[in-house]
Structure formats: structure tokens, C-alpha cells
Amino acid sequence: MAKIYRKLIGKQISQDFKSAVEIIEVPIPTPDHNQLLIQNKFAGINAGFDTLLCQGKVPYVNLTPPFDLGVEAVGEVVAVGDNIQDFQVGDAVVTTVRGGGYREYQVIDANLAVKVRQAIPEVLTLMPTGISALVALEKVGEMKSNEVVLVTAAAGGTGHIAVQLAKLAGNHVIGTCGSQVKAELLQKLGCDRIINYRSENLNQVLKNEYPNGINLVFDCVGKQVFDTCVENLAIRGRLVVVGFISEYGKDLEQVTQPRIYHKLFWKAASVRGFLMPLYQEYATAARDRLLNLFYGNQLKVAIDPTQFHGIESIPTAVEYLLSGKNCGKVVVKL
């Protein structure tokens, strides 16, 4: 085993992710009594969170450089502490601890690791990405059956899981995307209506084909897409804000228009914000359900085919995800 390893840290608060980070080498630590030493195999890219964190714009995180980056990782246990009984060397595990993702090795309390069958990127995608989709839809969006559900950026890491969960619940699912390749993925996942916003007008399609409105919107795009979705909510419709990738890494757009309650009040509709750290009480049950669906072949996981290798590729992977080119979850092989 190497005596040192590499990790990506935030060296300063900056608008630009690449200029905010650097790779450093540090000694591989020894696990304490209740800890595991894990060699990370794959890290999941969360470009929006990464960017906002390096900009100092995550309200619940107060960071002083240098700070560790990355959240989800899947790897193998390479050493265990003296008091560990539930894990052994060679076990595949997923971790979702802030600062534990963008590094080649990590030490973590054993109760924060989740044992899985294999250290593959598919299971990594379910945690926390898939968990967020499930909790946002069911707990915040109050998803039912026989409704019209709209998922924006539906071919993305979170969106393609949300599409399938909405279908499994017995709903008519609309998915938006920006390319033919993404449309083909959504078709394979069972999307009932695919709207390629580069060739169709989202607002016109919704007004023409769904005159009664949309019951539940799962939006992670923001800006004009958000405005259009609010405009087309059904009576008692719910829009869940899962993110706003159209504004990540950019100056916030200043909007002057009538206040949103003028559109919500007359329909008894609502806009609800979702942030997974504020719904942690549902995470374990959601995780177990997702793994059972995946292992039972009821849930497909799409990994973006673009390959990123090594710690040094992470800034490029972040930029790639922010560009909107990805089809499925973006991961880095460490």
C-alpha cells in the first residue's frame, strides 16, 4: 500500500471551481478503534454543490480554506479498527460524507459506511442522488398515482432516477432534455412524453397537450424552465425545487415580475424547496428501497459514458456536468 495519497481540496473561495482547488498529497491515515480505512474506487460528481461550496454560497456550511471536497464515493475496505465486527477487509462500501469523495483514501467511522455487493458506480448513483430523488418526490412532493409528473433535466443523474420512481408509482411522466441521445435514454426508461427543449417549446407543449396542468414538477434547472413550470401547474399542483443548475457558477439573474403568489393562489398550488440534509430521517429507508429496486432489476442506473480518470480529472468533470452534456450520472474513476 502506498504511504501517501492524493486528494482535491478547496484552497480559496472563488467563483471559478478550477481556480479554487488544488491537489495535495498527504499520508494515508491509520483507522482508529471504530473506523474503516477505505480505498475509493469511484467518486460521484455534484457540480452544483461543488461550485456553490467553493463560492461560499452554501448557507449551512461555513468553510475556511483549505477544505476537503467531494461527497459520495464507493470503494473497498483496506483496514479496520480494533473494535470493528460488521466489516472486514475487502468489503465494498458506499460513503456519503462531505469531504470524503474527492480523494484516493478516506478514514471514516464504521457507522457512516454502507455495505454493498460490489464497488461499482451504479450503487454510488443511488446514494445520495437516488435518495434525493425519492425523498423529494414522496415526502416533499407528496407524489401519488395517476398524476401527471414533470421531471426537468430528466436524463441527468438525479432526473433519470426520478423518472423511473414516478413511473413505478403509476404516473404519466413528462421528461425534458436537450439532445436526441438523452431522449433515447428517456424512452428506454419509459418516459411517456419527452420534450427536447432544443426542438420544441416547453410552454407551448404543456399548454397544448396538458390543458389541465401538471400535478407534480421535479425541477432542478431553474430560470425560465422554473417560470414555465409554475405557469403550468394544475389545481393543487406542487413544484419541488431540487436545484437550479442553470445558475450554478454564474451571477444570479435579477428578475422583475409580479410576485409568485399571483400564480399560486388561484390554483391552491405550491412551490416547495428540497435539501436532502434537512430530510435525513428518511435517508436510510429510502436507501434500502432503492438498493432493493436496483438489485431486483426494477430500477436502471445510467452512468454517463464519458470517462474521467484520477483526481486531476475532477475539475474537468465538474465543468462537463455544468455544461449540460451529461447523460446519466457523472463519475470519476479514482
C-alpha positions as CSV (number, residue, x, y, z in Angstrom):
1,M,0.0,0.0,0.0
2,A,1.2,3.5,-0.9
3,K,2.2,5.6,2.1
4,I,0.7,8.8,0.7
5,Y,-2.4,9.5,-1.3
6,R,-3.8,12.4,-3.3
7,K,-6.9,14.5,-2.6
8,L,-8.6,17.6,-4.0
9,I,-9.1,20.5,-1.6
10,G,-10.6,23.9,-1.8
11,K,-7.6,26.3,-1.4
12,Q,-9.7,29.5,-1.6
13,I,-13.2,30.9,-2.0
14,S,-13.6,31.7,-5.7
15,Q,-16.3,32.0,-8.4
16,D,-14.3,29.6,-10.6
17,F,-14.1,26.0,-9.4
18,K,-10.8,25.2,-11.2
19,S,-9.0,28.2,-9.7
20,A,-10.5,27.4,-6.2
21,V,-9.0,23.9,-5.9
22,E,-5.7,22.1,-5.9
23,I,-4.4,18.6,-5.5
24,I,-2.3,17.8,-2.4
25,E,-0.5,14.7,-1.2
26,V,-1.0,13.5,2.4
27,P,-0.1,10.4,4.5
28,I,-2.5,7.6,4.5
29,P,-4.0,7.5,8.0
30,T,-4.5,4.5,10.3
31,P,-8.1,3.8,11.3
32,D,-8.9,4.3,15.0
33,H,-10.8,1.7,17.0
34,N,-14.2,2.3,15.4
35,Q,-13.1,3.4,12.0
36,L,-12.5,2.0,8.5
37,L,-9.8,2.8,6.0
38,I,-11.4,2.8,2.5
39,Q,-9.7,3.0,-0.8
40,N,-12.1,4.9,-3.0
41,K,-12.8,3.4,-6.4
42,F,-15.3,5.9,-7.9
43,A,-16.4,9.4,-6.8
44,G,-19.7,10.9,-7.9
45,I,-19.7,14.5,-9.3
46,N,-22.1,17.0,-7.8
47,A,-21.1,20.0,-9.8
48,G,-23.7,22.4,-8.5
49,F,-22.9,21.7,-4.8
50,D,-19.1,21.7,-5.6
51,T,-19.4,25.1,-7.3
52,L,-21.6,26.7,-4.7
53,L,-19.4,25.4,-1.9
54,C,-16.2,26.9,-3.5
55,Q,-18.1,30.2,-3.9
56,G,-19.0,30.2,-0.2
57,K,-22.7,30.1,-1.2
58,V,-23.9,27.1,0.7
59,P,-25.7,28.7,3.7
60,Y,-25.5,25.7,6.1
61,V,-21.7,25.2,5.5
62,N,-19.2,27.8,6.8
63,L,-15.8,26.9,5.4
64,T,-12.3,28.3,5.9
65,P,-9.8,27.2,3.3
66,P,-8.3,24.7,2.9
67,F,-11.3,22.4,3.0
68,D,-12.0,18.9,1.7
69,L,-14.3,18.4,-1.3
70,G,-16.5,15.6,-2.7
71,V,-19.3,13.7,-1.1
72,E,-20.3,10.3,-2.4
73,A,-17.7,7.6,-3.1
74,V,-17.7,3.8,-3.5
75,G,-14.7,1.7,-2.6
76,E,-13.2,-1.2,-0.7
77,V,-12.2,-1.5,2.9
78,V,-8.4,-2.0,3.2
79,A,-8.0,-1.8,7.0
80,V,-10.3,-1.9,10.0
81,G,-10.1,-0.7,13.6
82,D,-9.8,-2.9,16.6
83,N,-13.5,-2.7,17.6
84,I,-14.9,-3.4,14.1
85,Q,-17.0,-6.5,13.7
86,D,-19.5,-5.7,10.9
87,F,-16.9,-5.0,8.3
88,Q,-13.8,-6.8,7.0
89,V,-11.0,-6.1,4.6
90,G,-12.3,-6.4,1.0
91,D,-15.9,-5.3,1.7
92,A,-17.4,-2.9,-0.8
93,V,-18.9,0.2,0.8
94,V,-20.6,3.4,-0.2
95,T,-19.9,6.6,1.8
96,T,-21.7,10.0,1.6
97,V,-19.7,12.2,3.9
98,R,-18.8,15.7,2.8
99,G,-15.1,15.9,2.2
100,G,-14.8,12.1,1.7
101,G,-15.3,11.9,-2.1
102,Y,-12.5,13.6,-4.0
103,R,-9.6,11.6,-2.5
104,E,-8.0,8.2,-3.1
105,Y,-8.3,7.0,0.5
106,Q,-10.5,8.0,3.4
107,V,-10.9,7.1,7.1
108,I,-14.5,7.1,8.3
109,D,-16.5,5.9,11.3
110,A,-17.8,2.5,10.5
111,N,-21.4,3.5,11.2
112,L,-21.2,6.0,8.3
113,A,-20.4,3.4,5.7
114,V,-23.0,1.3,3.8
115,K,-22.0,-2.2,2.7
116,V,-23.0,-3.1,-0.9
117,R,-22.4,-6.1,-3.1
118,Q,-19.8,-4.5,-5.4
119,A,-17.8,-1.3,-5.6
120,I,-19.5,-0.2,-8.9
121,P,-20.6,3.3,-9.9
122,E,-24.2,2.2,-10.2
123,V,-24.7,1.8,-6.5
124,L,-22.9,5.0,-6.0
125,T,-25.5,6.8,-8.1
126,L,-28.3,5.7,-5.7
127,M,-26.6,7.4,-2.7
128,P,-27.2,10.3,-2.3
129,T,-28.5,11.1,-5.8
130,G,-31.3,8.5,-5.9
131,I,-32.2,9.0,-2.3
132,S,-32.7,12.7,-3.0
133,A,-35.0,11.9,-5.9
134,L,-37.1,9.5,-3.8
135,V,-37.4,11.7,-0.8
136,A,-38.1,14.9,-2.8
137,L,-40.9,13.2,-4.8
138,E,-42.6,11.4,-1.9
139,K,-42.0,13.4,1.2
140,V,-41.9,16.9,-0.3
141,G,-43.9,16.5,-3.5
142,E,-46.4,14.1,-1.9
143,M,-46.3,12.0,-5.1
144,K,-49.5,9.9,-5.7
145,S,-50.6,7.7,-8.5
146,N,-52.4,8.6,-11.7
147,E,-51.0,12.1,-11.8
148,V,-49.0,14.0,-14.4
149,V,-45.4,14.3,-13.2
150,L,-42.9,16.5,-15.0
151,V,-39.1,16.0,-14.5
152,T,-36.7,18.6,-15.8
153,A,-33.2,17.6,-16.8
154,A,-34.7,14.2,-16.9
155,A,-31.7,12.4,-18.4
156,G,-29.3,13.7,-15.6
157,G,-28.0,11.8,-12.6
158,T,-31.0,12.7,-10.4
159,G,-33.6,13.2,-13.1
160,H,-33.3,9.7,-14.6
161,I,-34.0,8.1,-11.2
162,A,-36.9,10.5,-10.6
163,V,-38.5,9.5,-13.9
164,Q,-38.4,5.8,-13.0
165,L,-39.7,6.3,-9.5
166,A,-42.6,8.4,-10.8
167,K,-43.4,5.6,-13.3
168,L,-43.2,2.9,-10.7
169,A,-45.7,4.9,-8.7
170,G,-48.2,4.7,-11.6
171,N,-47.9,8.2,-13.1
172,H,-47.8,9.8,-16.5
173,V,-44.3,11.1,-16.7
174,I,-43.0,14.0,-18.9
175,G,-39.3,14.4,-19.2
176,T,-37.4,17.4,-20.6
177,C,-33.9,17.1,-22.2
178,G,-31.7,18.8,-24.7
179,S,-30.5,16.1,-27.1
180,Q,-31.5,13.1,-29.1
181,V,-29.2,10.8,-27.2
182,K,-30.9,11.9,-23.9
183,A,-34.3,11.5,-25.5
184,E,-33.4,7.9,-26.4
185,L,-32.4,7.2,-22.8
186,L,-35.7,8.6,-21.5
187,Q,-37.6,6.4,-24.0
188,K,-35.8,3.3,-22.7
189,L,-36.8,4.4,-19.1
190,G,-40.5,4.5,-20.0
191,C,-41.0,8.3,-20.2
192,D,-44.5,8.9,-21.6
193,R,-43.8,12.3,-23.2
194,I,-40.2,13.5,-24.0
195,I,-39.8,17.2,-24.7
196,N,-36.5,18.2,-26.3
197,Y,-36.3,21.9,-25.5
198,R,-34.0,22.5,-28.4
199,S,-36.6,21.4,-30.9
200,E,-39.9,22.1,-29.0
201,N,-41.2,24.9,-26.9
202,L,-41.8,23.6,-23.4
203,N,-44.6,26.2,-22.6
204,Q,-46.5,25.5,-25.9
205,V,-46.3,21.7,-25.4
206,L,-47.6,21.9,-21.9
207,K,-50.4,24.3,-22.7
208,N,-51.5,22.3,-25.8
209,E,-51.1,18.8,-24.6
210,Y,-51.8,19.2,-20.8
211,P,-54.5,21.9,-20.6
212,N,-55.4,20.7,-17.0
213,G,-51.9,21.4,-15.9
214,I,-49.1,19.4,-14.2
215,N,-49.7,17.8,-10.8
216,L,-46.1,17.5,-9.7
217,V,-42.9,19.1,-11.0
218,F,-39.5,17.9,-10.1
219,D,-37.3,20.8,-11.1
220,C,-33.5,21.1,-10.9
221,V,-33.0,23.6,-13.8
222,G,-34.4,26.9,-12.7
223,K,-34.7,30.2,-14.6
224,Q,-37.2,30.2,-17.5
225,V,-37.9,26.5,-17.1
226,F,-39.0,27.1,-13.5
227,D,-41.2,30.0,-14.6
228,T,-42.8,27.9,-17.3
229,C,-43.5,25.1,-14.8
230,V,-45.1,27.4,-12.3
231,E,-47.2,28.8,-15.1
232,N,-48.5,25.3,-16.0
233,L,-49.2,23.9,-12.5
234,A,-52.5,22.2,-12.1
235,I,-55.0,23.0,-9.4
236,R,-53.3,21.9,-6.1
237,G,-50.1,21.3,-8.2
238,R,-46.8,21.0,-6.4
239,L,-43.4,22.1,-7.7
240,V,-40.4,20.8,-5.9
241,V,-37.2,22.9,-6.3
242,V,-34.4,20.3,-6.3
243,G,-31.8,22.6,-7.7
244,F,-31.2,25.4,-10.2
245,I,-28.3,24.2,-12.4
246,S,-28.9,27.0,-15.0
247,E,-27.5,29.5,-12.5
248,Y,-24.7,27.4,-10.9
249,G,-21.3,29.1,-11.3
250,K,-23.0,32.3,-12.6
251,D,-24.1,35.6,-11.3
252,L,-27.7,35.3,-10.1
253,E,-30.3,36.6,-12.5
254,Q,-32.3,39.6,-11.2
255,V,-36.0,39.2,-12.1
256,T,-38.6,41.9,-12.1
257,Q,-42.1,40.5,-12.4
258,P,-45.4,40.1,-10.4
259,R,-44.8,38.1,-7.2
260,I,-45.3,34.4,-7.5
261,Y,-48.3,34.2,-5.2
262,H,-50.4,35.7,-8.0
263,K,-49.9,32.4,-9.9
264,L,-50.2,30.1,-7.0
265,F,-53.1,31.5,-5.0
266,W,-55.9,30.9,-7.6
267,K,-54.9,27.3,-8.1
268,A,-54.0,26.5,-4.5
269,A,-50.7,25.4,-5.9
270,S,-47.4,25.4,-4.1
271,V,-43.6,25.7,-4.6
272,R,-41.5,23.7,-2.2
273,G,-37.8,23.7,-1.6
274,F,-35.9,20.5,-1.1
275,L,-32.5,20.0,0.5
276,M,-31.5,16.4,1.5
277,P,-29.5,17.3,4.6
278,L,-32.8,18.6,6.1
279,Y,-34.6,15.3,5.5
280,Q,-32.1,12.9,6.8
281,E,-34.6,11.0,8.9
282,Y,-35.9,9.4,5.6
283,A,-32.5,8.6,4.1
284,T,-32.0,5.0,5.5
285,A,-35.4,3.7,4.4
286,A,-35.0,5.4,1.0
287,R,-31.6,3.9,0.6
288,D,-32.8,0.3,1.4
289,R,-35.7,0.6,-1.0
290,L,-33.5,1.9,-3.9
291,L,-31.0,-0.9,-3.4
292,N,-33.7,-3.5,-3.4
293,L,-35.2,-2.0,-6.6
294,F,-31.8,-1.9,-8.3
295,Y,-30.8,-5.4,-7.2
296,G,-34.3,-6.6,-8.3
297,N,-33.8,-5.1,-11.8
298,Q,-36.7,-2.8,-11.3
299,L,-34.6,0.3,-11.4
300,K,-32.0,1.1,-14.0
301,V,-29.0,3.3,-13.4
302,A,-27.4,5.3,-16.2
303,I,-23.8,6.2,-15.9
304,D,-22.5,8.9,-18.3
305,P,-20.2,7.2,-20.9
306,T,-17.6,10.0,-20.8
307,Q,-14.7,8.6,-18.8
308,F,-12.8,10.6,-16.2
309,H,-9.7,9.1,-14.6
310,G,-7.9,10.3,-11.5
311,I,-8.1,13.2,-9.0
312,E,-6.7,15.5,-11.7
313,S,-9.8,15.0,-13.9
314,I,-12.3,16.2,-11.3
315,P,-12.4,19.9,-12.3
316,T,-13.0,18.9,-15.9
317,A,-15.7,16.5,-14.9
318,V,-17.4,19.4,-12.9
319,E,-17.3,21.6,-15.9
320,Y,-18.7,18.8,-18.1
321,L,-21.7,18.3,-15.8
322,L,-22.3,22.1,-15.6
323,S,-22.3,22.2,-19.4
324,G,-25.4,20.0,-19.5
325,K,-23.8,17.5,-21.9
326,N,-24.1,14.5,-19.5
327,C,-26.5,11.7,-20.0
328,G,-26.8,9.9,-16.6
329,K,-24.6,10.2,-13.5
330,V,-21.1,11.6,-14.0
331,V,-18.4,9.7,-12.1
332,V,-14.7,9.7,-11.8
333,K,-12.6,6.5,-11.6
334,L,-10.0,7.1,-8.9
